[in-house]
CSV table of C-alpha atoms in Angstrom, one decimal:
chain,number,residue,atom,x,y,z
A,21,MET,CA,-23.0,-54.9,53.3
A,22,ILE,CA,-26.7,-55.4,53.4
A,23,VAL,CA,-28.2,-57.9,55.8
A,24,VAL,CA,-31.3,-60.3,55.2
A,25,ARG,CA,-32.7,-63.2,57.0
A,26,ARG,CA,-34.7,-65.9,55.7
A,27,LYS,CA,-38.7,-65.9,56.6
A,28,PRO,CA,-40.4,-69.2,58.5
A,29,ILE,CA,-41.3,-71.9,55.3
A,30,ASP,CA,-44.5,-71.2,56.2
A,31,GLU,CA,-44.7,-67.5,55.3
A,32,ILE,CA,-42.4,-69.1,52.4
A,33,LEU,CA,-45.3,-71.1,50.8
A,34,LYS,CA,-48.3,-69.0,51.7
A,35,MET,CA,-48.2,-66.6,49.2
A,36,VAL,CA,-46.3,-69.3,47.0
A,37,GLY,CA,-48.8,-72.4,47.9
A,38,ARG,CA,-50.7,-70.9,45.4
A,39,HIS,CA,-48.4,-71.1,42.4
A,40,THR,CA,-47.1,-74.1,40.3
A,41,ARG,CA,-44.1,-73.1,39.3
A,42,VAL,CA,-41.7,-70.7,41.1
A,43,MET,CA,-38.7,-70.3,40.0
A,44,LEU,CA,-36.7,-69.2,43.3
A,45,VAL,CA,-34.4,-66.2,41.5
A,46,GLY,CA,-31.0,-66.2,44.8
A,47,CYS,CA,-28.3,-63.4,45.0
A,48,ASN,CA,-24.4,-63.3,44.9
A,49,THR,CA,-23.9,-60.2,46.5
A,50,CYS,CA,-25.0,-59.4,50.2
A,51,ALA,CA,-27.3,-61.9,50.1
A,52,ALA,CA,-24.9,-65.4,49.5
A,53,VAL,CA,-22.3,-63.5,52.5
A,54,SER,CA,-24.8,-63.3,54.3
A,55,LEU,CA,-26.0,-66.9,54.0
A,56,ALA,CA,-29.5,-66.5,53.3
A,57,GLY,CA,-29.2,-66.0,49.5
A,58,GLY,CA,-26.3,-67.5,47.3
A,59,GLN,CA,-26.7,-70.9,46.0
A,60,LYS,CA,-26.9,-73.4,48.8
A,61,GLU,CA,-29.9,-71.7,50.2
A,62,VAL,CA,-31.5,-71.6,47.0
A,63,ASP,CA,-30.8,-74.9,47.4
A,64,THR,CA,-31.8,-76.0,51.0
A,65,LEU,CA,-35.3,-73.5,50.2
A,66,ILE,CA,-36.5,-75.8,47.2
A,67,GLU,CA,-36.4,-79.0,49.2
A,68,LEU,CA,-37.4,-77.5,53.0
A,69,LEU,CA,-40.4,-75.9,49.8
A,70,SER,CA,-41.5,-79.1,48.1
A,71,LEU,CA,-41.9,-80.7,51.5
A,72,ALA,CA,-44.5,-78.3,52.9
A,73,ALA,CA,-45.3,-77.9,50.2
A,74,SER,CA,-46.2,-81.5,49.8
A,75,ARG,CA,-46.9,-81.5,53.6
A,76,LYS,CA,-49.8,-79.0,52.6
A,77,GLY,CA,-51.5,-80.4,49.6
A,78,PHE,CA,-49.5,-78.3,47.5
A,79,SER,CA,-48.8,-79.7,43.5
A,80,VAL,CA,-45.7,-76.8,43.2
A,81,GLU,CA,-43.4,-77.5,41.2
A,82,PHE,CA,-39.3,-75.1,41.9
A,83,SER,CA,-36.1,-74.4,40.2
A,84,ASP,CA,-33.8,-72.3,41.2
A,85,ALA,CA,-31.4,-69.0,39.7
A,86,ILE,CA,-29.2,-67.0,41.1
A,87,LEU,CA,-28.6,-63.4,39.3
A,88,GLU,CA,-24.5,-61.7,40.7
A,89,ARG,CA,-27.0,-58.7,41.2
A,90,GLN,CA,-30.4,-58.9,41.8
A,91,CYS,CA,-30.3,-55.4,41.9
A,92,GLU,CA,-28.8,-53.9,38.9
A,93,PRO,CA,-30.8,-54.5,36.0
A,94,GLU,CA,-28.1,-55.2,33.1
A,95,PHE,CA,-28.3,-58.2,35.5
A,96,ILE,CA,-31.4,-59.6,35.7
A,97,GLU,CA,-31.5,-59.2,32.4
A,98,LYS,CA,-29.7,-62.4,32.1
A,99,LEU,CA,-32.5,-63.9,34.6
A,100,ASP,CA,-34.6,-66.1,31.7
A,101,SER,CA,-38.6,-66.7,33.4
A,102,GLN,CA,-40.7,-68.0,31.0
A,103,GLY,CA,-43.0,-70.7,31.6
A,104,TYR,CA,-43.1,-70.1,35.2
A,105,ASP,CA,-46.2,-68.3,37.2
A,106,ALA,CA,-43.5,-66.8,40.3
A,107,ILE,CA,-40.8,-65.4,41.5
A,108,LEU,CA,-39.1,-66.3,44.4
A,109,SER,CA,-36.7,-63.6,45.4
A,110,LEU,CA,-34.4,-64.8,47.7
A,111,GLY,CA,-32.4,-60.8,47.2
A,112,CYS,CA,-32.9,-58.5,49.2
A,113,GLY,CA,-35.7,-55.9,49.3
A,114,ALA,CA,-33.8,-53.7,46.9
A,115,GLY,CA,-33.4,-56.7,44.6
A,116,VAL,CA,-36.7,-58.2,45.2
A,117,ALA,CA,-38.2,-54.3,43.7
A,118,THR,CA,-35.8,-54.7,41.0
A,119,LEU,CA,-36.8,-57.5,39.5
A,120,ALA,CA,-40.5,-56.9,40.0
A,121,GLY,CA,-40.2,-54.1,37.4
A,122,ASP,CA,-38.8,-56.3,35.3
A,123,ASN,CA,-41.2,-57.9,35.5
A,124,ASP,CA,-44.4,-59.0,34.5
A,125,LYS,CA,-44.8,-62.3,37.5
A,126,PRO,CA,-45.9,-62.2,41.1
A,127,VAL,CA,-41.8,-61.6,42.5
A,128,TYR,CA,-41.6,-63.0,46.4
A,129,PRO,CA,-39.5,-61.7,49.4
A,130,ALA,CA,-37.9,-65.0,50.9
A,131,LEU,CA,-35.5,-63.6,52.8
A,132,ASP,CA,-36.5,-60.2,55.6
A,133,THR,CA,-33.9,-57.5,54.8
A,134,LEU,CA,-32.3,-56.2,58.5
A,135,PHE,CA,-29.6,-53.5,58.6
A,136,ILE,CA,-26.4,-52.6,56.6
A,137,GLY,CA,-23.9,-54.6,58.8
A,138,SER,CA,-21.6,-56.1,59.6
A,139,ALA,CA,-19.2,-59.3,59.4
A,140,GLN,CA,-17.7,-60.6,63.3
A,141,GLY,CA,-17.3,-63.7,62.0
A,142,PHE,CA,-18.5,-66.6,61.5
A,143,ALA,CA,-22.5,-66.2,60.8
A,144,SER,CA,-22.3,-63.5,62.6
A,145,TRP,CA,-23.5,-60.2,61.9
A,146,GLN,CA,-23.6,-56.1,63.7
A,147,ALA,CA,-25.9,-53.2,61.9
A,148,GLU,CA,-23.5,-50.6,61.2
A,149,CYS,CA,-25.3,-48.3,59.6
A,150,SER,CA,-28.6,-46.5,59.1
A,151,ALA,CA,-28.5,-45.2,56.2
A,152,CYS,CA,-30.2,-41.7,57.3
A,153,GLY,CA,-28.2,-39.7,55.1
A,154,SER,CA,-26.1,-37.0,57.0
A,155,CYS,CA,-23.1,-39.3,58.6
A,156,VAL,CA,-21.4,-39.1,62.2
A,157,LEU,CA,-19.6,-41.5,62.0
A,158,GLY,CA,-16.1,-38.7,62.2
A,159,GLU,CA,-17.4,-37.6,65.7
A,160,THR,CA,-18.1,-40.9,67.0
A,161,CYS,CA,-14.8,-42.3,65.7
A,162,GLY,CA,-16.8,-44.6,63.1
A,163,ILE,CA,-19.2,-46.0,65.4
A,164,CYS,CA,-22.7,-44.5,64.6
A,165,PRO,CA,-25.2,-43.3,67.9
A,166,THR,CA,-27.3,-43.1,64.9
A,167,THR,CA,-27.7,-47.4,65.0
A,168,ARG,CA,-25.4,-49.3,67.7
A,169,CYS,CA,-28.0,-46.5,70.0
A,170,ALA,CA,-31.4,-48.8,70.8
A,171,LYS,CA,-32.6,-45.1,71.1
A,172,GLY,CA,-30.3,-42.9,68.3
A,173,ILE,CA,-29.1,-41.1,71.1
A,174,LEU,CA,-26.3,-38.4,69.7
A,175,ASN,CA,-25.1,-36.6,72.9
A,176,GLY,CA,-24.2,-39.9,75.5
A,177,PRO,CA,-25.3,-42.3,77.4
A,178,CYS,CA,-29.1,-42.7,78.9
A,179,GLY,CA,-29.6,-43.1,82.4
A,180,GLY,CA,-30.3,-46.3,81.5
A,181,VAL,CA,-27.2,-47.7,80.7
A,182,LYS,CA,-25.8,-50.9,83.0
A,183,ASP,CA,-22.4,-52.0,83.5
A,184,GLY,CA,-21.9,-51.3,79.9
A,185,THR,CA,-24.9,-52.6,78.9
A,186,CYS,CA,-27.5,-50.7,76.9
A,187,GLU,CA,-31.6,-51.0,79.0
A,188,LEU,CA,-32.9,-53.4,75.5
A,189,GLY,CA,-29.6,-55.7,77.2
A,190,ASP,CA,-28.9,-56.7,73.8
A,191,ARG,CA,-26.2,-55.3,73.5
A,192,PRO,CA,-23.2,-53.4,74.4
A,193,CYS,CA,-23.8,-49.3,75.1
A,194,ALA,CA,-22.6,-47.7,71.9
A,195,TRP,CA,-21.6,-44.4,73.7
A,196,VAL,CA,-19.9,-46.0,76.3
A,197,GLU,CA,-17.6,-47.5,73.1
A,198,ILE,CA,-17.3,-44.4,71.9
A,199,TYR,CA,-16.0,-42.5,74.9
A,200,ASP,CA,-13.7,-45.5,75.0
A,201,ARG,CA,-13.1,-45.5,71.8
A,202,LEU,CA,-12.6,-41.2,72.1
A,203,GLU,CA,-9.9,-41.6,75.0
A,204,SER,CA,-7.7,-44.1,73.3
A,205,LEU,CA,-7.7,-42.0,71.0
A,206,GLY,CA,-6.9,-39.0,72.9
A,207,ARG,CA,-9.7,-36.9,71.3
A,208,ILE,CA,-12.1,-36.6,75.4
A,209,ASP,CA,-12.7,-33.3,74.6
A,210,ASP,CA,-14.5,-34.1,71.4
A,211,PHE,CA,-17.4,-36.3,73.8
A,212,GLY,CA,-18.3,-33.0,75.0
A,213,LYS,CA,-19.7,-30.7,72.0
A,214,THR,CA,-22.8,-31.3,71.3
A,215,MET,CA,-23.7,-32.0,68.2
A,216,PRO,CA,-27.3,-31.3,67.2
A,217,ALA,CA,-30.6,-33.3,66.1
A,218,LYS,CA,-30.7,-34.9,63.0
A,219,ASP,CA,-31.8,-32.8,59.8
A,220,ASN,CA,-34.2,-35.5,58.8
A,221,SER,CA,-35.0,-34.0,55.6
A,222,ILE,CA,-32.2,-35.3,53.8
A,223,SER,CA,-33.6,-38.8,54.2
A,224,ALA,CA,-36.4,-37.2,54.0
A,225,ARG,CA,-35.7,-36.5,50.7
A,226,CYS,CA,-33.7,-38.2,50.0
A,227,CYS,CA,-36.5,-41.3,47.1
A,228,GLU,CA,-33.1,-40.9,44.8
A,229,TRP,CA,-30.6,-40.3,44.2
A,230,ASP,CA,-30.0,-39.0,39.9
A,231,MET,CA,-25.8,-39.0,40.1
A,232,THR,CA,-26.5,-36.8,36.7
A,233,LYS,CA,-29.3,-34.4,37.8
A,234,GLU,CA,-26.8,-32.4,40.6
A,235,GLY,CA,-25.0,-29.6,39.8
A,236,ASP,CA,-21.0,-29.7,40.7
A,237,ASP,CA,-20.6,-28.7,44.0
A,238,SER,CA,-16.9,-29.5,44.8
W,25,MET,CA,-44.1,-21.7,98.3
W,26,ASN,CA,-43.5,-23.5,94.8
W,27,LEU,CA,-40.5,-25.5,92.8
W,28,HIS,CA,-39.6,-22.6,91.3
W,29,ASP,CA,-39.9,-19.8,95.0
W,30,ALA,CA,-37.8,-23.2,96.4
W,31,LEU,CA,-34.7,-23.5,94.2
W,32,SER,CA,-35.0,-19.9,94.0
W,33,SER,CA,-34.4,-19.1,97.3
W,34,GLY,CA,-32.2,-21.8,98.7
W,35,THR,CA,-34.9,-23.2,100.8
W,36,PHE,CA,-34.3,-27.3,101.1
W,37,ALA,CA,-36.7,-27.7,98.2
W,38,VAL,CA,-39.3,-31.7,98.0
W,39,THR,CA,-40.8,-33.1,95.2
W,40,SER,CA,-42.3,-35.9,95.2
W,41,GLU,CA,-44.2,-37.6,91.9
W,42,VAL,CA,-48.1,-38.8,90.9
W,43,GLY,CA,-48.5,-40.7,88.0
W,44,PRO,CA,-51.3,-40.4,85.4
W,45,PRO,CA,-53.7,-43.3,85.3
W,46,LYS,CA,-54.3,-46.0,82.8
W,47,GLY,CA,-57.5,-44.6,81.9
W,48,THR,CA,-59.5,-41.6,82.4
W,49,ASP,CA,-60.7,-41.7,86.2
W,50,VAL,CA,-57.7,-39.4,87.9
W,51,SER,CA,-59.3,-40.3,91.4
W,52,GLU,CA,-56.4,-42.6,92.4
W,53,MET,CA,-53.7,-40.1,91.5
W,54,LEU,CA,-55.3,-37.0,93.3
W,55,ALA,CA,-56.6,-38.3,96.3
W,56,SER,CA,-52.6,-38.8,96.3
W,57,ALA,CA,-51.5,-36.0,95.7
W,58,GLU,CA,-53.6,-34.9,98.1
W,59,ILE,CA,-52.2,-37.0,101.2
W,60,LEU,CA,-48.9,-34.6,100.0
W,61,ARG,CA,-50.7,-31.0,99.8
W,62,GLY,CA,-48.5,-28.8,101.7
W,63,ARG,CA,-45.8,-30.8,101.9
W,64,VAL,CA,-43.6,-30.4,99.1
W,65,HIS,CA,-43.0,-27.3,97.0
W,66,ALA,CA,-44.0,-29.0,93.5
W,67,LEU,CA,-45.2,-32.9,92.0
W,68,ASN,CA,-43.9,-34.2,88.8
W,69,VAL,CA,-45.9,-36.7,86.1
W,70,THR,CA,-44.7,-39.1,84.7
W,71,ASP,CA,-44.6,-39.7,80.8
W,72,ASN,CA,-45.9,-42.8,79.7
W,73,GLN,CA,-43.6,-44.4,82.8
W,74,ALA,CA,-41.7,-47.4,82.2
W,75,ALA,CA,-43.1,-47.0,77.9
W,76,VAL,CA,-46.5,-47.7,79.7
W,77,MET,CA,-49.3,-46.1,77.4
W,78,ARG,CA,-51.7,-44.0,80.1
W,79,LEU,CA,-53.0,-40.6,80.6
W,80,CYS,CA,-50.9,-37.4,79.0
W,81,THR,CA,-49.4,-35.7,81.2
W,82,LEU,CA,-50.2,-32.4,80.0
W,83,ALA,CA,-53.6,-33.5,81.6
W,84,ALA,CA,-52.8,-35.0,84.9
W,85,CYS,CA,-50.8,-31.9,85.2
W,86,ILE,CA,-53.6,-29.1,84.3
W,87,HIS,CA,-55.5,-31.8,86.8
W,88,LEU,CA,-52.5,-31.2,89.4
W,89,LYS,CA,-53.1,-27.4,89.0
W,90,ASN,CA,-56.5,-27.1,89.0
W,91,ALA,CA,-56.5,-28.7,92.5
W,92,GLY,CA,-53.8,-26.4,94.0
W,93,HIS,CA,-51.0,-28.1,93.5
W,94,ASP,CA,-47.5,-27.0,91.7
W,95,ALA,CA,-46.6,-29.7,88.8
W,96,VAL,CA,-43.1,-30.7,87.3
W,97,TYR,CA,-43.6,-32.0,83.4
W,98,GLN,CA,-41.7,-34.2,83.0
W,99,VAL,CA,-41.6,-34.4,78.7
W,100,THR,CA,-39.6,-37.8,76.9
W,101,CYS,CA,-38.1,-38.1,73.5
W,102,ARG,CA,-39.6,-41.6,72.8
W,103,ASP,CA,-43.1,-41.1,71.8
W,104,ARG,CA,-43.6,-37.5,70.6
W,105,ASN,CA,-41.2,-34.8,67.9
W,106,ARG,CA,-39.4,-32.4,68.2
W,107,LEU,CA,-43.3,-30.7,66.8
W,108,ALA,CA,-45.1,-32.3,69.7
W,109,MET,CA,-42.9,-32.1,72.7
W,110,GLN,CA,-43.0,-28.0,71.6
W,111,SER,CA,-46.6,-27.7,71.2
W,112,ASP,CA,-47.3,-29.7,73.8
W,113,LEU,CA,-44.2,-27.1,75.8
W,114,LEU,CA,-46.7,-24.5,74.9
W,115,GLY,CA,-49.5,-26.2,76.0
W,116,ALA,CA,-48.7,-26.4,79.2
W,117,ALA,CA,-47.1,-22.5,79.5
W,118,SER,CA,-50.4,-21.1,78.7
W,119,PHE,CA,-51.9,-23.3,81.9
W,120,GLY,CA,-49.1,-21.1,84.1
W,121,ILE,CA,-47.4,-25.1,83.5
W,122,THR,CA,-44.2,-24.0,83.4
W,123,ASN,CA,-41.7,-26.7,85.3
W,124,VAL,CA,-40.4,-29.0,83.0
W,125,LEU,CA,-38.4,-31.7,82.9
W,126,ALA,CA,-36.5,-32.6,80.3
W,127,LEU,CA,-35.5,-36.8,79.4
W,128,THR,CA,-34.5,-39.0,76.5
W,129,GLY,CA,-37.4,-41.5,79.0
W,130,ASP,CA,-37.1,-45.3,78.8
W,131,HIS,CA,-36.7,-47.6,75.5
W,132,ILE,CA,-40.3,-48.6,73.2
W,133,VAL,CA,-39.9,-52.0,73.2
W,134,VAL,CA,-39.8,-52.3,77.5
W,135,GLY,CA,-43.3,-51.1,77.5
W,136,ASP,CA,-46.4,-52.7,77.3
W,137,HIS,CA,-47.1,-51.5,73.3
W,138,PRO,CA,-43.9,-53.1,72.5
W,139,ALA,CA,-44.5,-52.6,68.8
W,140,ALA,CA,-44.9,-49.2,68.6
W,141,LYS,CA,-42.4,-46.7,67.1
W,142,SER,CA,-39.9,-45.3,68.9
W,143,VAL,CA,-39.5,-41.1,68.2
W,144,PHE,CA,-36.8,-39.6,70.0
W,145,ASP,CA,-36.9,-37.4,66.4
W,146,TYR,CA,-35.0,-35.2,70.0
W,147,GLU,CA,-33.1,-36.5,73.1
W,148,SER,CA,-32.6,-35.1,76.3
W,149,VAL,CA,-29.7,-32.3,75.5
W,150,GLN,CA,-31.5,-31.4,72.3
W,151,LEU,CA,-34.8,-31.1,74.8
W,152,LEU,CA,-33.3,-29.0,76.9
W,153,GLU,CA,-31.7,-26.3,73.9
W,154,THR,CA,-35.2,-26.3,72.6
W,155,ILE,CA,-36.8,-25.3,75.7
W,156,VAL,CA,-34.5,-22.7,75.7
W,157,ASP,CA,-34.7,-21.6,73.3
W,158,LEU,CA,-39.2,-21.5,73.8
W,159,LYS,CA,-37.5,-19.1,77.4
W,160,GLY,CA,-35.4,-16.7,75.1
W,161,GLY,CA,-39.4,-15.9,71.8
W,162,ARG,CA,-37.9,-18.5,69.7
W,163,ASP,CA,-38.7,-21.9,68.5
W,164,ALA,CA,-36.6,-24.7,66.8
W,165,ALA,CA,-36.2,-23.4,64.1
W,166,GLY,CA,-35.5,-19.8,64.6
W,167,ASN,CA,-39.0,-18.9,64.2
W,168,GLU,CA,-40.6,-16.2,66.8
W,169,LEU,CA,-43.6,-16.9,69.3
W,170,HIS,CA,-46.1,-14.3,70.5
W,171,GLY,CA,-46.3,-15.1,73.9
W,172,VAL,CA,-43.2,-16.6,75.4
W,173,PRO,CA,-43.3,-19.0,78.4
W,174,ASP,CA,-40.7,-19.6,81.3
W,175,PHE,CA,-39.8,-22.1,81.5
W,176,THR,CA,-37.9,-23.5,85.5
W,177,ILE,CA,-35.9,-26.6,83.5
W,178,GLY,CA,-34.7,-29.3,84.8
W,179,ALA,CA,-33.2,-32.5,84.2
W,180,VAL,CA,-32.0,-36.1,85.9
W,181,VAL,CA,-28.3,-37.6,86.5
W,182,THR,CA,-27.5,-40.9,87.6
W,183,PRO,CA,-24.8,-40.0,90.1
W,184,ASP,CA,-23.6,-44.3,90.7
W,185,ALA,CA,-24.0,-44.8,86.8
W,186,LYS,CA,-21.6,-47.3,86.1
W,187,PRO,CA,-19.0,-46.5,83.7
W,188,PHE,CA,-19.7,-43.2,85.4
W,189,ARG,CA,-17.9,-41.1,83.0
W,190,PRO,CA,-19.4,-41.4,79.8
W,191,GLN,CA,-23.0,-40.1,83.1
W,192,LEU,CA,-20.6,-37.0,83.8
W,193,ALA,CA,-19.7,-35.6,80.6
W,194,LYS,CA,-23.3,-36.1,79.3
W,195,PHE,CA,-24.5,-34.6,83.0
W,196,GLU,CA,-21.9,-31.7,81.7
W,197,LYS,CA,-23.7,-31.6,78.4
W,198,LYS,CA,-27.3,-31.2,80.2
W,199,VAL,CA,-25.8,-28.3,82.4
W,200,ARG,CA,-24.8,-26.4,79.5
W,201,ALA,CA,-27.6,-27.1,76.8
W,202,GLY,CA,-29.2,-24.8,80.0
W,203,ALA,CA,-31.5,-27.7,82.9
W,204,THR,CA,-31.1,-25.3,86.4
W,205,TYR,CA,-32.0,-28.3,88.4
W,206,PHE,CA,-31.3,-31.7,88.1
W,207,GLN,CA,-33.3,-34.6,90.4
W,208,THR,CA,-31.2,-38.2,90.2
W,209,GLN,CA,-31.5,-41.3,90.3
W,210,ALA,CA,-32.1,-42.9,93.8
W,211,VAL,CA,-28.8,-43.1,95.6
W,212,TYR,CA,-28.3,-44.0,98.5
W,213,ASP,CA,-24.2,-43.9,99.4
W,214,PRO,CA,-23.7,-40.6,101.1
W,215,GLU,CA,-20.2,-40.0,100.5
W,216,SER,CA,-20.2,-41.1,96.9
W,217,PHE,CA,-23.6,-38.9,96.5
W,218,THR,CA,-21.7,-35.8,98.7
W,219,SER,CA,-18.9,-36.1,96.0
W,220,PHE,CA,-21.1,-35.9,93.0
W,221,SER,CA,-23.5,-33.1,95.0
W,222,ALA,CA,-20.5,-30.6,95.1
W,223,TYR,CA,-19.0,-30.9,92.2
W,224,ALA,CA,-22.1,-30.4,90.4
W,225,ARG,CA,-23.2,-27.8,93.1
W,226,GLY,CA,-19.8,-25.6,91.7
W,227,LEU,CA,-21.2,-26.5,88.2
W,228,GLY,CA,-24.1,-23.7,89.1
W,229,VAL,CA,-27.1,-26.2,89.3
W,230,LYS,CA,-29.1,-27.6,91.9
W,231,ILE,CA,-29.4,-31.1,92.7
W,232,LEU,CA,-32.3,-32.8,94.6
W,233,ALA,CA,-31.2,-36.2,95.8
W,234,GLY,CA,-33.7,-39.2,94.3
W,235,VAL,CA,-34.3,-41.3,96.8
W,236,VAL,CA,-36.3,-44.1,96.8
W,237,VAL,CA,-37.6,-46.0,99.9
W,238,LEU,CA,-36.7,-49.8,100.6
W,239,ARG,CA,-39.7,-52.1,101.5
W,240,SER,CA,-37.7,-55.3,102.1
W,241,ALA,CA,-34.2,-56.6,101.7
W,242,GLY,CA,-35.5,-58.8,98.0
W,243,MET,CA,-36.9,-55.4,96.9
W,244,ALA,CA,-33.0,-53.9,97.8
W,245,ARG,CA,-31.8,-56.8,95.9
W,246,PHE,CA,-34.4,-57.0,93.3
W,247,MET,CA,-32.6,-53.1,92.3
W,248,ASN,CA,-29.8,-53.7,92.5
W,249,LYS,CA,-30.5,-56.1,89.4
W,250,ASN,CA,-32.6,-55.0,87.5
W,251,ILE,CA,-31.7,-51.3,87.3
W,252,PRO,CA,-29.5,-49.2,85.9
W,253,GLY,CA,-27.8,-46.5,88.4
W,254,ILE,CA,-29.2,-48.7,91.4
W,255,GLU,CA,-26.4,-49.0,93.6
W,256,VAL,CA,-27.9,-50.2,96.9
W,257,PRO,CA,-25.4,-51.2,100.5
W,258,GLN,CA,-24.6,-54.1,101.2
W,259,ALA,CA,-24.9,-53.3,104.6
W,260,LEU,CA,-28.4,-50.9,104.3
W,261,ILE,CA,-29.8,-54.8,102.3
W,262,ASP,CA,-28.4,-57.3,106.5
W,263,GLN,CA,-30.1,-54.5,108.1
W,264,LEU,CA,-33.2,-54.2,105.7
W,265,GLU,CA,-32.8,-58.4,106.1
W,266,ALA,CA,-32.4,-57.9,109.9
W,267,SER,CA,-35.2,-55.7,110.7
W,268,ASN,CA,-38.8,-57.4,112.1
W,269,ASP,CA,-40.5,-53.9,110.2
W,270,PRO,CA,-38.1,-53.7,107.1
W,271,VAL,CA,-40.9,-51.1,105.8
W,272,GLN,CA,-40.6,-49.3,109.1
W,273,THR,CA,-36.4,-50.0,108.4
W,274,GLY,CA,-36.6,-48.4,105.4
W,275,ILE,CA,-38.1,-45.9,106.2
W,276,GLU,CA,-35.0,-44.5,109.0
W,277,ILE,CA,-33.0,-45.6,106.0
W,278,THR,CA,-34.0,-43.5,103.8
W,279,ALA,CA,-34.7,-40.6,106.8
W,280,ARG,CA,-30.9,-41.0,108.6
W,281,PHE,CA,-29.8,-40.2,104.3
W,282,ILE,CA,-31.4,-37.0,103.6
W,283,GLU,CA,-30.4,-36.1,107.4
W,284,GLN,CA,-26.9,-36.7,106.5
W,285,VAL,CA,-27.3,-35.1,102.0
W,286,ARG,CA,-28.8,-32.5,103.4
W,287,SER,CA,-26.6,-30.4,103.5
W,288,GLU,CA,-25.1,-30.9,101.1
W,289,CYS,CA,-28.2,-30.0,98.6
W,290,ASP,CA,-30.6,-28.8,97.2
W,291,GLY,CA,-33.8,-30.6,97.9
W,292,VAL,CA,-35.2,-34.3,97.5
W,293,HIS,CA,-36.9,-36.3,95.3
W,294,VAL,CA,-38.7,-38.7,97.1
W,295,MET,CA,-40.3,-41.5,94.4
W,296,ALA,CA,-42.8,-43.4,95.8
W,297,VAL,CA,-42.9,-46.7,93.4
W,298,GLY,CA,-46.0,-47.4,94.6
W,299,ALA,CA,-46.3,-46.5,97.9
W,300,GLU,CA,-46.7,-43.3,97.6
W,301,HIS,CA,-49.2,-43.7,100.6
W,302,LEU,CA,-45.8,-43.7,102.7
W,303,VAL,CA,-44.3,-40.3,101.2
W,304,PRO,CA,-45.2,-38.3,104.5
W,305,ARG,CA,-44.3,-40.7,107.1
W,306,ILE,CA,-40.5,-40.7,105.2
W,307,LEU,CA,-41.2,-36.7,105.2
W,308,ASP,CA,-42.6,-36.5,108.9
W,309,ALA,CA,-39.3,-38.8,110.0
W,310,ALA,CA,-37.1,-36.9,108.0
W,311,GLY,CA,-38.0,-33.6,109.7
W,312,LEU,CA,-39.1,-32.1,106.1
């Protein structure tokens, strides 16, 4: 899923504080599961923004809507924003962009989009994928070195690992974990295979993906 | 004798390092190099060490070369992509700077420009392969070079890394990628170092033991706590604690270490870490 985090109230208010009627639009897919864009978070944000706006002497009216998915036009069609002069999206970057492309009103992001990740328990997520367009998870037992290694190293731990922890101190060393998992799966010989540098032209050319335009290479 | 000749003739190699300045005044760097003239085979030049922005390594290497020193051009992958690294390497070779040391590099966020974009287009193993390609007359994309560099290719290893086996596997990749000599992270335990060195030399590469002189018990404890891959034994910390002249004791500890491992490795890399003036005293004490 796409993991998101709400921006600070002051930053949001700077964007929407000068408008008079703002519609907050939640997204019931990733952003809701990220505990940042569901109905509950929309309601909370309206309360926080109303309070902050009145403290600053702004006169803004906030109301709410929820879309099942902000990143798909067929869901966005259902949004009726008549009478509003701005939209505040509680979706990921793709949601904000899709809403903005489909609307003649200004659309602002209430959230920052962090990463593609997995849930690690309540209200905790871990980055798992950088959408690089050339997956190596088959070589690394499902642990992405491009994402989970701070330097995106493809060939083993750097000299910064200390007792299995990354030199940044905020995560386990991805390569120590990959080593352990390869070993437990009886694949330790694979660790010795040198991985070539990433072909970055794949992601550079991946601004869109239209399956209907591609030939069948299967 | 320069580093390449020392390594190829089996002479015990001695290297140290200098750091380029923050700014354009290279006089202090050249003064540090001057004290080591005739004492070392080559001087490493660090590359934005600890992700702190400084005068560029290549320019510093040229200054050293012009002053008659043999420089080791350290190349990290943090700040430059594969085009920039290759063109700088060719530039270095065009000035006759052919000792290179490939490193991945400390992460940007630990340095003085933490908001900068980390590059890491390559890491050390891939960089080594590309340096070998250049030496073979081709760039990383397979294009032919007009004028081919003759590099002496080095890398680094941390013999006391924890855990060790993944580090060892990475070291073996560096050997296969084409590194011919290694400078190690600072090591203090002769037994553990020589066992690593024996294995590594068996793979056909030269090993230069990394040493950092301990100037106080506090420094030793700080390094154990904060520097990855450094293990100062408690007995050494106790010696420094009990000493009336801990700097002299630290020099003696370093000299004793070098004597103990000398026959089991190919050289020593003396890292000054802010005490360049002590390096000649260390070399004196070690009889180098």
